[in-house]
mmCIF file of C-alpha atoms in Angstrom:
data_model
loop_
_atom_site.group_PDB
_atom_site.id
_atom_site.type_symbol
_atom_site.label_atom_id
_atom_site.label_comp_id
_atom_site.label_asym_id
_atom_site.label_seq_id
_atom_site.Cartn_x
_atom_site.Cartn_y
_atom_site.Cartn_z
ATOM 1 C CA MET A 429 0.000 0.000 0.000
ATOM 2 C CA ARG A 430 2.572 2.553 -1.151
ATOM 3 C CA TRP A 431 3.106 5.466 -3.471
ATOM 4 C CA TRP A 432 3.293 3.463 -6.667
ATOM 5 C CA ILE A 433 0.044 1.749 -5.727
ATOM 6 C CA VAL A 434 -1.530 5.059 -4.813
ATOM 7 C CA ARG A 435 -0.741 6.496 -8.194
ATOM 8 C CA CYS A 436 -2.543 3.539 -9.708
ATOM 9 C CA LEU A 437 -5.422 4.031 -7.282
ATOM 10 C CA LEU A 438 -5.653 7.738 -7.876
ATOM 11 C CA PHE A 439 -5.810 7.044 -11.587
ATOM 12 C CA VAL A 440 -8.562 4.486 -11.039
ATOM 13 C CA SER A 441 -10.525 6.747 -8.713
ATOM 14 C CA LEU A 442 -10.229 9.672 -11.127
ATOM 15 C CA ALA A 443 -11.445 7.435 -13.932
ATOM 16 C CA CYS A 444 -14.390 6.449 -11.734
ATOM 17 C CA LEU A 445 -15.325 10.043 -10.851
ATOM 18 C CA PRO A 446 -18.091 10.368 -13.476
ATOM 19 C CA LEU A 447 -19.731 7.237 -12.065
ATOM 20 C CA MET A 448 -19.752 8.519 -8.506
ATOM 21 C CA GLN A 449 -22.923 9.908 -7.039
ATOM 22 C CA ALA A 450 -22.947 12.996 -4.863
ATOM 23 C CA ALA A 451 -23.176 12.175 -1.164
ATOM 24 C CA ASP A 452 -23.209 14.275 1.987
ATOM 25 C CA SER A 453 -22.105 11.939 4.720
ATOM 26 C CA THR A 454 -18.607 11.345 6.095
ATOM 27 C CA SER A 455 -17.665 9.044 8.925
ATOM 28 C CA SER A 456 -15.784 9.616 12.134
ATOM 29 C CA THR A 457 -16.205 6.091 13.449
ATOM 30 C CA ASP A 458 -13.492 3.465 13.780
ATOM 31 C CA VAL A 459 -15.375 0.707 11.923
ATOM 32 C CA PRO A 460 -15.889 0.482 8.161
ATOM 33 C CA THR A 461 -19.172 2.105 7.159
ATOM 34 C CA TYR A 462 -20.819 2.117 3.723
ATOM 35 C CA THR A 463 -23.599 3.860 1.858
ATOM 36 C CA ALA A 464 -26.581 1.854 0.616
ATOM 37 C CA ASP A 465 -25.002 1.708 -2.836
ATOM 38 C CA GLY A 466 -21.732 0.242 -1.551
ATOM 39 C CA LYS A 467 -19.480 3.275 -1.299
ATOM 40 C CA MET A 468 -17.240 3.532 1.728
ATOM 41 C CA LEU A 469 -17.488 6.497 4.089
ATOM 42 C CA PHE A 470 -14.133 8.158 4.673
ATOM 43 C CA PRO A 471 -12.944 7.742 8.293
ATOM 44 C CA THR A 472 -12.296 11.456 8.839
ATOM 45 C CA ASN A 473 -10.779 10.968 12.307
ATOM 46 C CA TYR A 474 -7.902 8.779 11.074
ATOM 47 C CA ARG A 475 -5.278 11.310 12.229
ATOM 48 C CA SER A 476 -6.168 10.299 15.804
ATOM 49 C CA TRP A 477 -5.528 6.633 14.970
ATOM 50 C CA VAL A 478 -2.265 4.754 15.491
ATOM 51 C CA PHE A 479 0.593 5.729 13.178
ATOM 52 C CA LEU A 480 2.430 2.785 11.639
ATOM 53 C CA THR A 481 5.056 4.347 9.400
ATOM 54 C CA SER A 482 5.936 6.937 6.811
ATOM 55 C CA GLY A 483 8.049 6.735 3.691
ATOM 56 C CA VAL A 484 9.415 9.262 1.256
ATOM 57 C CA ASP A 485 9.402 8.876 -2.556
ATOM 58 C CA MET A 486 8.930 5.120 -2.257
ATOM 59 C CA SER A 487 8.344 3.247 -5.497
ATOM 60 C CA TYR A 488 7.913 -0.396 -6.379
ATOM 61 C CA SER A 489 8.657 0.368 -10.018
ATOM 62 C CA PRO A 490 12.230 0.578 -11.378
ATOM 63 C CA ASN A 491 11.108 3.752 -13.219
ATOM 64 C CA PRO A 492 9.561 6.000 -10.567
ATOM 65 C CA MET A 493 7.434 8.947 -11.679
ATOM 66 C CA ASN A 494 9.191 12.313 -11.383
ATOM 67 C CA MET A 495 6.823 14.963 -10.092
ATOM 68 C CA GLY A 496 9.427 17.658 -9.471
ATOM 69 C CA HIS A 497 9.034 17.386 -5.701
ATOM 70 C CA SER A 498 9.189 14.716 -3.010
ATOM 71 C CA VAL A 499 6.189 13.090 -1.356
ATOM 72 C CA PHE A 500 5.639 11.508 2.034
ATOM 73 C CA ASP A 501 3.201 8.708 2.676
ATOM 74 C CA ASN A 502 1.877 8.111 6.200
ATOM 75 C CA VAL A 503 0.051 4.967 7.288
ATOM 76 C CA PHE A 504 -2.492 4.866 10.132
ATOM 77 C CA VAL A 505 -4.617 2.024 11.543
ATOM 78 C CA ASN A 506 -7.745 2.027 13.732
ATOM 79 C CA PRO A 507 -6.715 1.574 17.400
ATOM 80 C CA ASP A 508 -8.634 -1.652 18.113
ATOM 81 C CA SER A 509 -6.998 -3.436 15.178
ATOM 82 C CA TYR A 510 -3.574 -2.195 16.300
ATOM 83 C CA LYS A 511 -4.169 -3.648 19.772
ATOM 84 C CA ALA A 512 -5.264 -6.939 18.198
ATOM 85 C CA PHE A 513 -2.101 -7.025 16.039
ATOM 86 C CA LEU A 514 0.087 -6.582 19.130
ATOM 87 C CA GLN A 515 -1.597 -9.673 20.598
ATOM 88 C CA THR A 516 -1.792 -11.899 17.522
ATOM 89 C CA GLY A 517 0.656 -10.616 14.873
ATOM 90 C CA THR A 518 -2.111 -10.189 12.309
ATOM 91 C CA TRP A 519 -5.113 -7.980 11.522
ATOM 92 C CA PRO A 520 -8.645 -8.788 12.676
ATOM 93 C CA ASP A 521 -11.862 -8.383 10.679
ATOM 94 C CA LYS A 522 -12.859 -4.676 10.280
ATOM 95 C CA THR A 523 -9.253 -3.449 10.132
ATOM 96 C CA MET A 524 -8.830 -0.137 8.296
ATOM 97 C CA LEU A 525 -5.427 1.090 7.148
ATOM 98 C CA VAL A 526 -5.346 4.657 5.853
ATOM 99 C CA LEU A 527 -2.541 5.746 3.529
ATOM 100 C CA GLU A 528 -2.128 9.517 3.384
ATOM 101 C CA VAL A 529 0.090 11.094 0.726
ATOM 102 C CA ARG A 530 1.510 14.555 1.400
ATOM 103 C CA LYS A 531 3.688 16.930 -0.583
ATOM 104 C CA ALA A 532 7.136 17.351 0.954
ATOM 105 C CA GLY A 533 8.817 20.704 1.532
ATOM 106 C CA ASP A 534 12.539 21.388 1.873
ATOM 107 C CA LYS A 535 13.403 24.996 2.657
ATOM 108 C CA ALA A 536 11.112 26.792 5.110
ATOM 109 C CA SER A 537 11.376 28.409 8.513
ATOM 110 C CA ILE A 538 14.773 27.375 9.892
ATOM 111 C CA ASN A 539 15.049 24.129 7.932
ATOM 112 C CA LYS A 540 18.099 24.041 5.642
ATOM 113 C CA SER A 541 18.101 20.522 4.191
ATOM 114 C CA GLY A 542 16.147 17.278 4.094
ATOM 115 C CA HIS A 543 12.371 17.170 3.808
ATOM 116 C CA PHE A 544 9.404 17.907 6.019
ATOM 117 C CA GLN A 545 5.675 17.329 5.527
ATOM 118 C CA THR A 546 3.486 20.157 4.265
ATOM 119 C CA PRO A 547 -0.258 20.786 4.683
ATOM 120 C CA GLU A 548 -0.772 19.892 0.992
ATOM 121 C CA LEU A 549 -2.610 16.559 0.761
ATOM 122 C CA MET A 550 -2.104 14.637 -2.490
ATOM 123 C CA GLY A 551 -4.408 11.680 -1.901
ATOM 124 C CA ARG A 552 -5.691 9.162 0.600
ATOM 125 C CA GLU A 553 -6.806 5.588 0.369
ATOM 126 C CA VAL A 554 -8.218 2.979 2.723
ATOM 127 C CA HIS A 555 -7.256 -0.686 2.713
ATOM 128 C CA VAL A 556 -10.031 -2.426 4.609
ATOM 129 C CA ARG A 557 -10.681 -5.965 5.826
ATOM 130 C CA ASP A 558 -14.353 -6.845 5.906
ATOM 131 C CA ASP A 559 -14.737 -10.623 5.743
ATOM 132 C CA THR A 560 -18.411 -10.977 4.901
ATOM 133 C CA ARG A 561 -18.391 -8.080 2.446
ATOM 134 C CA PHE A 562 -15.421 -8.618 0.133
ATOM 135 C CA GLU A 563 -14.270 -11.625 -1.837
ATOM 136 C CA GLY A 564 -10.737 -12.203 -0.578
ATOM 137 C CA LYS A 565 -11.685 -10.293 2.618
ATOM 138 C CA TRP A 566 -9.774 -7.080 1.729
ATOM 139 C CA ALA A 567 -10.581 -4.107 -0.519
ATOM 140 C CA PHE A 568 -9.100 -0.735 -1.487
ATOM 141 C CA PHE A 569 -10.940 2.581 -1.677
ATOM 142 C CA GLY A 570 -9.291 5.766 -3.005
ATOM 143 C CA PHE A 571 -10.424 9.175 -1.714
ATOM 144 C CA ASP A 572 -9.751 12.511 -3.382
ATOM 145 C CA THR A 573 -12.063 14.237 -0.904
ATOM 146 C CA ASP A 574 -13.900 13.261 2.294
ATOM 147 C CA GLU A 575 -16.910 12.126 0.234
ATOM 148 C CA PRO A 576 -17.879 8.424 0.066
ATOM 149 C CA SER A 577 -15.986 6.528 -2.610
ATOM 150 C CA LYS A 578 -16.459 3.411 -4.739
ATOM 151 C CA MET A 579 -14.293 0.356 -4.250
ATOM 152 C CA VAL A 580 -11.222 0.049 -6.472
ATOM 153 C CA PRO A 581 -12.047 -2.811 -8.897
ATOM 154 C CA LYS A 582 -10.564 -6.186 -8.052
ATOM 155 C CA GLU A 583 -8.643 -6.181 -11.343
ATOM 156 C CA ALA A 584 -6.410 -3.267 -10.232
ATOM 157 C CA ALA A 585 -2.734 -4.119 -9.808
ATOM 158 C CA CYS A 586 -2.722 -3.222 -6.106
ATOM 159 C CA TYR A 587 -4.691 -6.370 -5.234
ATOM 160 C CA SER A 588 -2.392 -8.804 -7.018
ATOM 161 C CA CYS A 589 0.754 -6.991 -5.831
ATOM 162 C CA HIS A 590 -0.347 -7.037 -2.180
ATOM 163 C CA GLN A 591 -1.360 -10.686 -2.513
ATOM 164 C CA ALA A 592 2.028 -11.595 -3.999
ATOM 165 C CA HIS A 593 4.376 -9.592 -1.766
ATOM 166 C CA ALA A 594 2.729 -8.575 1.530
ATOM 167 C CA ALA A 595 4.479 -9.731 4.695
ATOM 168 C CA VAL A 596 1.291 -10.324 6.723
ATOM 169 C CA ASP A 597 -2.002 -11.292 5.089
ATOM 170 C CA THR A 598 -2.320 -8.726 2.258
ATOM 171 C CA THR A 599 -0.573 -5.870 4.113
ATOM 172 C CA PHE A 600 2.951 -4.503 3.721
ATOM 173 C CA VAL A 601 4.000 -5.011 7.330
ATOM 174 C CA GLN A 602 7.605 -5.306 6.035
ATOM 175 C CA PHE A 603 7.570 -1.483 6.022
ATOM 176 C CA TYR A 604 6.016 -1.041 9.508
ATOM 177 C CA PRO A 605 9.105 -0.848 11.721
ATOM 178 C CA THR A 606 7.478 -1.671 15.054
ATOM 179 C CA LEU A 607 5.381 -4.576 13.729
ATOM 180 C CA ILE A 608 7.594 -6.644 11.415
ATOM 181 C CA GLY A 609 9.633 -8.168 14.262
ATOM 182 C CA LEU A 610 6.458 -8.927 16.167
ATOM 183 C CA ALA A 611 4.951 -10.711 13.139
ATOM 184 C CA LYS A 612 8.152 -12.740 12.827
ATOM 185 C CA ASP A 613 7.954 -13.690 16.519
ATOM 186 C CA LYS A 614 4.284 -14.635 16.219
ATOM 187 C CA GLY A 615 4.911 -16.698 13.070
ATOM 188 C CA THR A 616 2.448 -14.738 10.938
ATOM 189 C CA LEU A 617 4.742 -13.865 8.009
ATOM 190 C CA SER A 618 3.262 -14.994 4.695
ATOM 191 C CA ALA A 619 4.802 -17.781 2.609
ATOM 192 C CA ASN A 620 5.036 -15.368 -0.348
ATOM 193 C CA TYR A 621 7.005 -12.836 1.688
ATOM 194 C CA LEU A 622 9.356 -15.472 3.080
ATOM 195 C CA ASN A 623 9.987 -16.704 -0.480
ATOM 196 C CA ASP A 624 10.675 -13.115 -1.619
ATOM 197 C CA GLU A 625 13.171 -12.698 1.220
ATOM 198 C CA LYS A 626 14.869 -16.000 0.372
ATOM 199 C CA ALA A 627 15.145 -14.994 -3.290
ATOM 200 C CA LEU A 628 16.518 -11.551 -2.338
ATOM 201 C CA ALA A 629 19.133 -13.062 -0.009
ATOM 202 C CA SER A 630 20.159 -15.589 -2.630
ATOM 203 C CA GLY A 631 20.403 -12.804 -5.280
ATOM 204 C CA GLN A 632 22.602 -10.744 -2.954
ATOM 205 C CA LYS A 633 24.806 -13.783 -2.365
ATOM 206 C CA GLU A 634 25.120 -14.344 -6.124
ATOM 207 C CA GLY A 635 25.955 -10.657 -6.593
ATOM 208 C CA LYS A 636 28.830 -10.940 -4.110
ATOM 209 C CA LYS A 637 30.476 -13.892 -5.881
ATOM 210 C CA MET B 1500 12.621 19.620 17.920
ATOM 211 C CA ARG B 1501 14.378 18.173 14.885
ATOM 212 C CA TRP B 1502 17.343 16.140 13.791
ATOM 213 C CA TRP B 1503 19.953 18.809 14.320
ATOM 214 C CA ILE B 1504 18.610 19.396 17.799
ATOM 215 C CA VAL B 1505 18.525 15.685 18.465
ATOM 216 C CA ARG B 1506 22.159 15.336 17.558
ATOM 217 C CA CYS B 1507 22.905 18.030 20.101
ATOM 218 C CA LEU B 1508 20.682 16.270 22.614
ATOM 219 C CA LEU B 1509 22.141 12.866 21.984
ATOM 220 C CA PHE B 1510 25.572 14.352 22.514
ATOM 221 C CA VAL B 1511 24.439 15.952 25.749
ATOM 222 C CA SER B 1512 22.727 12.795 26.960
ATOM 223 C CA LEU B 1513 25.767 10.693 26.109
ATOM 224 C CA ALA B 1514 27.939 13.158 27.999
ATOM 225 C CA CYS B 1515 25.576 12.820 30.940
ATOM 226 C CA LEU B 1516 25.605 9.013 30.914
ATOM 227 C CA PRO B 1517 28.251 8.633 33.628
ATOM 228 C CA LEU B 1518 26.146 10.841 35.900
ATOM 229 C CA MET B 1519 23.015 8.762 35.430
ATOM 230 C CA GLN B 1520 21.971 6.334 38.116
ATOM 231 C CA ALA B 1521 20.635 2.904 37.277
ATOM 232 C CA ALA B 1522 16.851 2.726 37.545
ATOM 233 C CA ASP B 1523 14.302 0.000 36.902
ATOM 234 C CA SER B 1524 11.079 1.799 36.260
ATOM 235 C CA THR B 1525 9.581 2.906 32.968
ATOM 236 C CA SER B 1526 6.280 4.644 32.429
ATOM 237 C CA SER B 1527 3.305 3.794 30.293
ATOM 238 C CA THR B 1528 1.169 6.685 31.470
ATOM 239 C CA ASP B 1529 0.202 9.735 29.464
ATOM 240 C CA VAL B 1530 1.326 12.308 32.045
ATOM 241 C CA PRO B 1531 4.917 13.293 32.815
ATOM 242 C CA THR B 1532 6.296 11.191 35.658
ATOM 243 C CA TYR B 1533 9.631 11.587 37.456
ATOM 244 C CA THR B 1534 11.876 9.706 39.832
ATOM 245 C CA ALA B 1535 12.603 11.144 43.278
ATOM 246 C CA ASP B 1536 15.912 12.508 41.976
ATOM 247 C CA GLY B 1537 14.301 14.382 39.068
ATOM 248 C CA LYS B 1538 14.773 12.013 36.166
ATOM 249 C CA MET B 1539 11.903 11.609 33.757
ATOM 250 C CA LEU B 1540 10.339 8.213 33.154
ATOM 251 C CA PHE B 1541 10.173 7.337 29.463
ATOM 252 C CA PRO B 1542 6.568 7.163 28.202
ATOM 253 C CA THR B 1543 6.935 3.711 26.676
ATOM 254 C CA ASN B 1544 3.458 3.707 25.113
ATOM 255 C CA TYR B 1545 4.100 6.770 22.912
ATOM 256 C CA ARG B 1546 3.586 4.752 19.705
ATOM 257 C CA SER B 1547 -0.124 4.643 20.608
ATOM 258 C CA TRP B 1548 -0.211 8.447 20.893
ATOM 259 C CA VAL B 1549 -1.178 10.884 18.160
ATOM 260 C CA PHE B 1550 1.294 11.222 15.290
ATOM 261 C CA LEU B 1551 2.058 14.813 14.310
ATOM 262 C CA THR B 1552 4.612 14.520 11.515
ATOM 263 C CA SER B 1553 7.744 12.937 10.198
ATOM 264 C CA GLY B 1554 10.720 14.375 8.381
ATOM 265 C CA VAL B 1555 13.704 12.919 6.600
ATOM 266 C CA ASP B 1556 17.298 14.193 6.928
ATOM 267 C CA MET B 1557 16.092 17.536 8.266
ATOM 268 C CA SER B 1558 18.767 19.918 9.462
ATOM 269 C CA TYR B 1559 18.736 23.449 10.814
ATOM 270 C CA SER B 1560 22.444 23.769 10.112
ATOM 271 C CA PRO B 1561 23.806 24.788 6.686
ATOM 272 C CA ASN B 1562 26.367 21.960 7.113
ATOM 273 C CA PRO B 1563 24.376 18.834 7.925
ATOM 274 C CA MET B 1564 26.173 15.822 9.354
ATOM 275 C CA ASN B 1565 26.707 13.026 6.825
ATOM 276 C CA MET B 1566 26.116 9.632 8.415
ATOM 277 C CA GLY B 1567 26.168 7.587 5.205
ATOM 278 C CA HIS B 1568 22.440 6.850 5.435
ATOM 279 C CA SER B 1569 19.187 8.755 5.763
ATOM 280 C CA VAL B 1570 17.185 9.165 8.959
ATOM 281 C CA PHE B 1571 13.510 9.693 9.671
ATOM 282 C CA ASP B 1572 12.205 11.577 12.668
ATOM 283 C CA ASN B 1573 8.643 10.957 13.879
ATOM 284 C CA VAL B 1574 6.821 13.212 16.341
ATOM 285 C CA PHE B 1575 4.044 11.996 18.664
ATOM 286 C CA VAL B 1576 1.980 13.807 21.319
ATOM 287 C CA ASN B 1577 -0.129 12.518 24.217
ATOM 288 C CA PRO B 1578 -3.800 12.317 23.122
ATOM 289 C CA ASP B 1579 -5.280 14.718 25.710
ATOM 290 C CA SER B 1580 -2.878 17.491 24.726
ATOM 291 C CA TYR B 1581 -3.665 16.899 21.044
ATOM 292 C CA LYS B 1582 -7.393 17.287 21.770
ATOM 293 C CA ALA B 1583 -6.661 20.492 23.708
ATOM 294 C CA PHE B 1584 -4.606 21.857 20.794
ATOM 295 C CA LEU B 1585 -7.503 21.244 18.382
ATOM 296 C CA GLN B 1586 -9.671 23.391 20.663
ATOM 297 C CA THR B 1587 -7.233 26.157 21.566
ATOM 298 C CA GLY B 1588 -4.358 26.182 19.051
ATOM 299 C CA THR B 1589 -1.771 25.729 21.781
ATOM 300 C CA TRP B 1590 -0.448 23.088 24.200
ATOM 301 C CA PRO B 1591 -1.750 22.695 27.750
ATOM 302 C CA ASP B 1592 0.285 22.000 30.873
ATOM 303 C CA LYS B 1593 1.594 18.363 30.980
ATOM 304 C CA THR B 1594 2.025 18.141 27.197
ATOM 305 C CA MET B 1595 4.611 15.573 26.116
ATOM 306 C CA LEU B 1596 6.020 15.535 22.583
ATOM 307 C CA VAL B 1597 8.144 12.517 21.728
ATOM 308 C CA LEU B 1598 10.658 12.739 18.892
ATOM 309 C CA GLU B 1599 11.732 9.334 17.600
ATOM 310 C CA VAL B 1600 14.684 9.035 15.219
ATOM 311 C CA ARG B 1601 14.885 5.967 12.977
ATOM 312 C CA LYS B 1602 17.385 4.740 10.433
ATOM 313 C CA ALA B 1603 15.995 4.830 6.885
ATOM 314 C CA GLY B 1604 16.257 1.960 4.415
ATOM 315 C CA ASP B 1605 16.082 2.158 0.639
ATOM 316 C CA LYS B 1606 16.203 -1.195 -1.113
ATOM 317 C CA ALA B 1607 14.290 -4.054 0.523
ATOM 318 C CA SER B 1608 11.369 -6.316 -0.292
ATOM 319 C CA ILE B 1609 9.767 -4.844 -3.429
ATOM 320 C CA ASN B 1610 10.873 -1.247 -2.816
ATOM 321 C CA LYS B 1611 13.071 0.123 -5.603
ATOM 322 C CA SER B 1612 13.617 3.774 -4.685
ATOM 323 C CA GLY B 1613 12.900 6.368 -2.013
ATOM 324 C CA HIS B 1614 13.166 5.618 1.693
ATOM 325 C CA PHE B 1615 11.213 3.646 4.264
ATOM 326 C CA GLN B 1616 11.555 3.405 8.046
ATOM 327 C CA THR B 1617 13.480 0.510 9.564
ATOM 328 C CA PRO B 1618 13.237 -1.102 13.014
ATOM 329 C CA GLU B 1619 16.594 0.490 13.943
ATOM 330 C CA LEU B 1620 16.014 3.228 16.534
ATOM 331 C CA MET B 1621 18.686 5.928 16.680
ATOM 332 C CA GLY B 1622 17.393 7.989 19.591
ATOM 333 C CA ARG B 1623 14.357 9.445 21.291
ATOM 334 C CA GLU B 1624 13.684 12.595 23.235
ATOM 335 C CA VAL B 1625 10.785 14.115 25.094
ATOM 336 C CA HIS B 1626 9.886 17.813 25.049
ATOM 337 C CA VAL B 1627 7.623 18.313 28.044
ATOM 338 C CA ARG B 1628 5.584 21.179 29.443
ATOM 339 C CA ASP B 1629 5.308 21.085 33.218
ATOM 340 C CA ASP B 1630 4.531 24.562 34.498
ATOM 341 C CA THR B 1631 5.285 24.204 38.192
ATOM 342 C CA ARG B 1632 8.369 22.068 37.621
ATOM 343 C CA PHE B 1633 10.477 23.854 35.007
ATOM 344 C CA GLU B 1634 11.640 27.420 34.723
ATOM 345 C CA GLY B 1635 10.259 28.543 31.368
ATOM 346 C CA LYS B 1636 7.649 25.758 31.645
ATOM 347 C CA TRP B 1637 9.271 23.420 29.075
ATOM 348 C CA ALA B 1638 12.185 20.972 29.275
ATOM 349 C CA PHE B 1639 13.959 18.397 27.085
ATOM 350 C CA PHE B 1640 14.954 14.882 28.079
ATOM 351 C CA GLY B 1641 17.027 12.619 25.789
ATOM 352 C CA PHE B 1642 16.621 8.827 26.001
ATOM 353 C CA ASP B 1643 19.045 6.250 24.650
ATOM 354 C CA THR B 1644 17.064 3.477 26.334
ATOM 355 C CA ASP B 1645 13.724 3.179 28.155
ATOM 356 C CA GLU B 1646 15.458 3.971 31.454
ATOM 357 C CA PRO B 1647 14.705 7.255 33.305
ATOM 358 C CA SER B 1648 16.844 10.146 32.069
ATOM 359 C CA LYS B 1649 18.140 13.453 33.403
ATOM 360 C CA MET B 1650 16.918 16.749 32.001
ATOM 361 C CA VAL B 1651 18.990 18.318 29.239
ATOM 362 C CA PRO B 1652 20.630 21.376 30.870
ATOM 363 C CA LYS B 1653 18.973 24.723 30.192
ATOM 364 C CA GLU B 1654 22.155 25.983 28.515
ATOM 365 C CA ALA B 1655 21.804 23.535 25.587
ATOM 366 C CA ALA B 1656 21.160 25.146 22.212
ATOM 367 C CA CYS B 1657 17.789 23.411 21.760
ATOM 368 C CA TYR B 1658 16.186 25.666 24.370
ATOM 369 C CA SER B 1659 17.297 28.951 22.837
ATOM 370 C CA CYS B 1660 16.596 27.733 19.293
ATOM 371 C CA HIS B 1661 13.059 26.646 20.161
ATOM 372 C CA GLN B 1662 12.481 29.897 22.025
ATOM 373 C CA ALA B 1663 13.687 31.944 19.068
ATOM 374 C CA HIS B 1664 12.007 30.119 16.173
ATOM 375 C CA ALA B 1665 9.071 27.961 17.328
ATOM 376 C CA ALA B 1666 5.706 28.729 15.716
ATOM 377 C CA VAL B 1667 3.610 28.013 18.838
ATOM 378 C CA ASP B 1668 4.968 28.511 22.356
ATOM 379 C CA THR B 1669 8.341 26.681 22.220
ATOM 380 C CA THR B 1670 7.233 23.990 19.734
ATOM 381 C CA PHE B 1671 7.949 23.668 16.015
ATOM 382 C CA VAL B 1672 4.324 23.543 14.901
ATOM 383 C CA GLN B 1673 5.476 25.020 11.549
ATOM 384 C CA PHE B 1674 6.446 21.413 10.673
ATOM 385 C CA TYR B 1675 3.183 19.811 11.882
ATOM 386 C CA PRO B 1676 1.078 19.844 8.703
ATOM 387 C CA THR B 1677 -2.359 19.424 10.285
ATOM 388 C CA LEU B 1678 -1.781 21.958 13.090
ATOM 389 C CA ILE B 1679 -0.054 24.995 11.584
ATOM 390 C CA GLY B 1680 -3.190 26.253 9.796
ATOM 391 C CA LEU B 1681 -5.208 25.725 12.951
ATOM 392 C CA ALA B 1682 -2.712 27.753 15.005
ATOM 393 C CA LYS B 1683 -2.918 30.539 12.418
ATOM 394 C CA ASP B 1684 -6.724 30.491 12.612
ATOM 395 C CA LYS B 1685 -6.659 30.552 16.414
ATOM 396 C CA GLY B 1686 -4.114 33.395 16.488
ATOM 397 C CA THR B 1687 -1.565 31.440 18.529
ATOM 398 C CA LEU B 1688 1.484 31.887 16.272
ATOM 399 C CA SER B 1689 4.425 33.376 18.166
ATOM 400 C CA ALA B 1690 5.765 36.869 17.451
ATOM 401 C CA ASN B 1691 9.221 35.372 16.835
ATOM 402 C CA TYR B 1692 7.868 32.983 14.200
ATOM 403 C CA LEU B 1693 5.869 35.715 12.477
ATOM 404 C CA ASN B 1694 9.001 37.870 12.352
ATOM 405 C CA ASP B 1695 10.991 34.956 10.896
ATOM 406 C CA GLU B 1696 8.337 34.485 8.214
ATOM 407 C CA LYS B 1697 8.334 38.209 7.415
ATOM 408 C CA ALA B 1698 12.132 38.214 7.099
ATOM 409 C CA LEU B 1699 12.052 35.085 4.905
ATOM 410 C CA ALA B 1700 9.411 36.593 2.601
ATOM 411 C CA SER B 1701 11.316 39.845 2.348
ATOM 412 C CA GLY B 1702 14.565 37.939 1.605
ATOM 413 C CA GLN B 1703 12.827 35.973 -1.141
ATOM 414 C CA LYS B 1704 11.482 39.218 -2.588
ATOM 415 C CA GLU B 1705 14.996 40.712 -2.553
ATOM 416 C CA GLY B 1706 16.337 37.575 -4.207
ATOM 417 C CA LYS B 1707 13.863 37.931 -7.060
ATOM 418 C CA LYS B 1708 14.846 41.538 -7.868
#
């Protein structure tokens, strides 16, 4: 659930815009909530949730997009699911992960180098587990505003990529610094991820020969 | 409360190490707690607090230190103080801001470029407001471990720098993307910060001539 994926999701959600109906309601609850026609309400209070990690200019593609500025992505999870993960090493039903993408700044106030986060939001998406609702349990929803949004179609690359490479279930816990060790200890790392790691280690070994 | 400051603080806390007494207790409460001899207990549950921002390789010095790798800094605040800030645009007594510094990674799993956060902690500090305890209300404490730590002496550069440049009270709200606009709306921006901004704008104008 990273920047490369978000770009794909933003593209998909923009393409879906004409299909979206106007809606008034937003959500400030910590459980996934939907409109009658299946759109998800945006969990507007996610900035009070538990922070998992941030990255800068991350890309899963060897040819990252150049936008002329850096971007941060922040990941948050609803508190009850975080508590459950600490106990079990995996996510329970009704987990919501929010990815927030923000424009980075460099020179401002007394900052001379490096990057900080600016108030300029560039996109948000929710990766949600809802067992009885979604085939494969998980779904993505992209949000350009706080208005309810349609589900990203199952054919989008984010689903197959998360399925193929996620460290825990379909989530990229490999990039959540306080949780990856815990998942390892609890034995919840996915077979796909462990195979990826084995292949990476073997490639590095080959490279050193 | 940024990387350059942290380096100063880490130096100070390392220098203070021989003076520190062994102690067993750590804190998981959301209010500042101290040992009988004035050390602060580390708020070990800060990762469940409210995330304010992260930065990467930030430096307030024109000659940043080169460590051969990038670093992230994450800032968290205790939830009650965050709620108070949303109401008032400033921090109440007993506010605790935790700065966490983490080593950045670049190539791992399926990530090809940019930076992500790794499990490797490089330091943590607490900036705490405790009106009846500290002259000037605020104090810094650097933590290399979860053990109680002595206050950073008032003569350290972080105090004067925060006093001279912080956007709200002695805190660098100018780098907290969801709070700076709120502080502006509430009229809580400091005179020093407003002067800095005026000087910056005037310098940029001069530069364009």
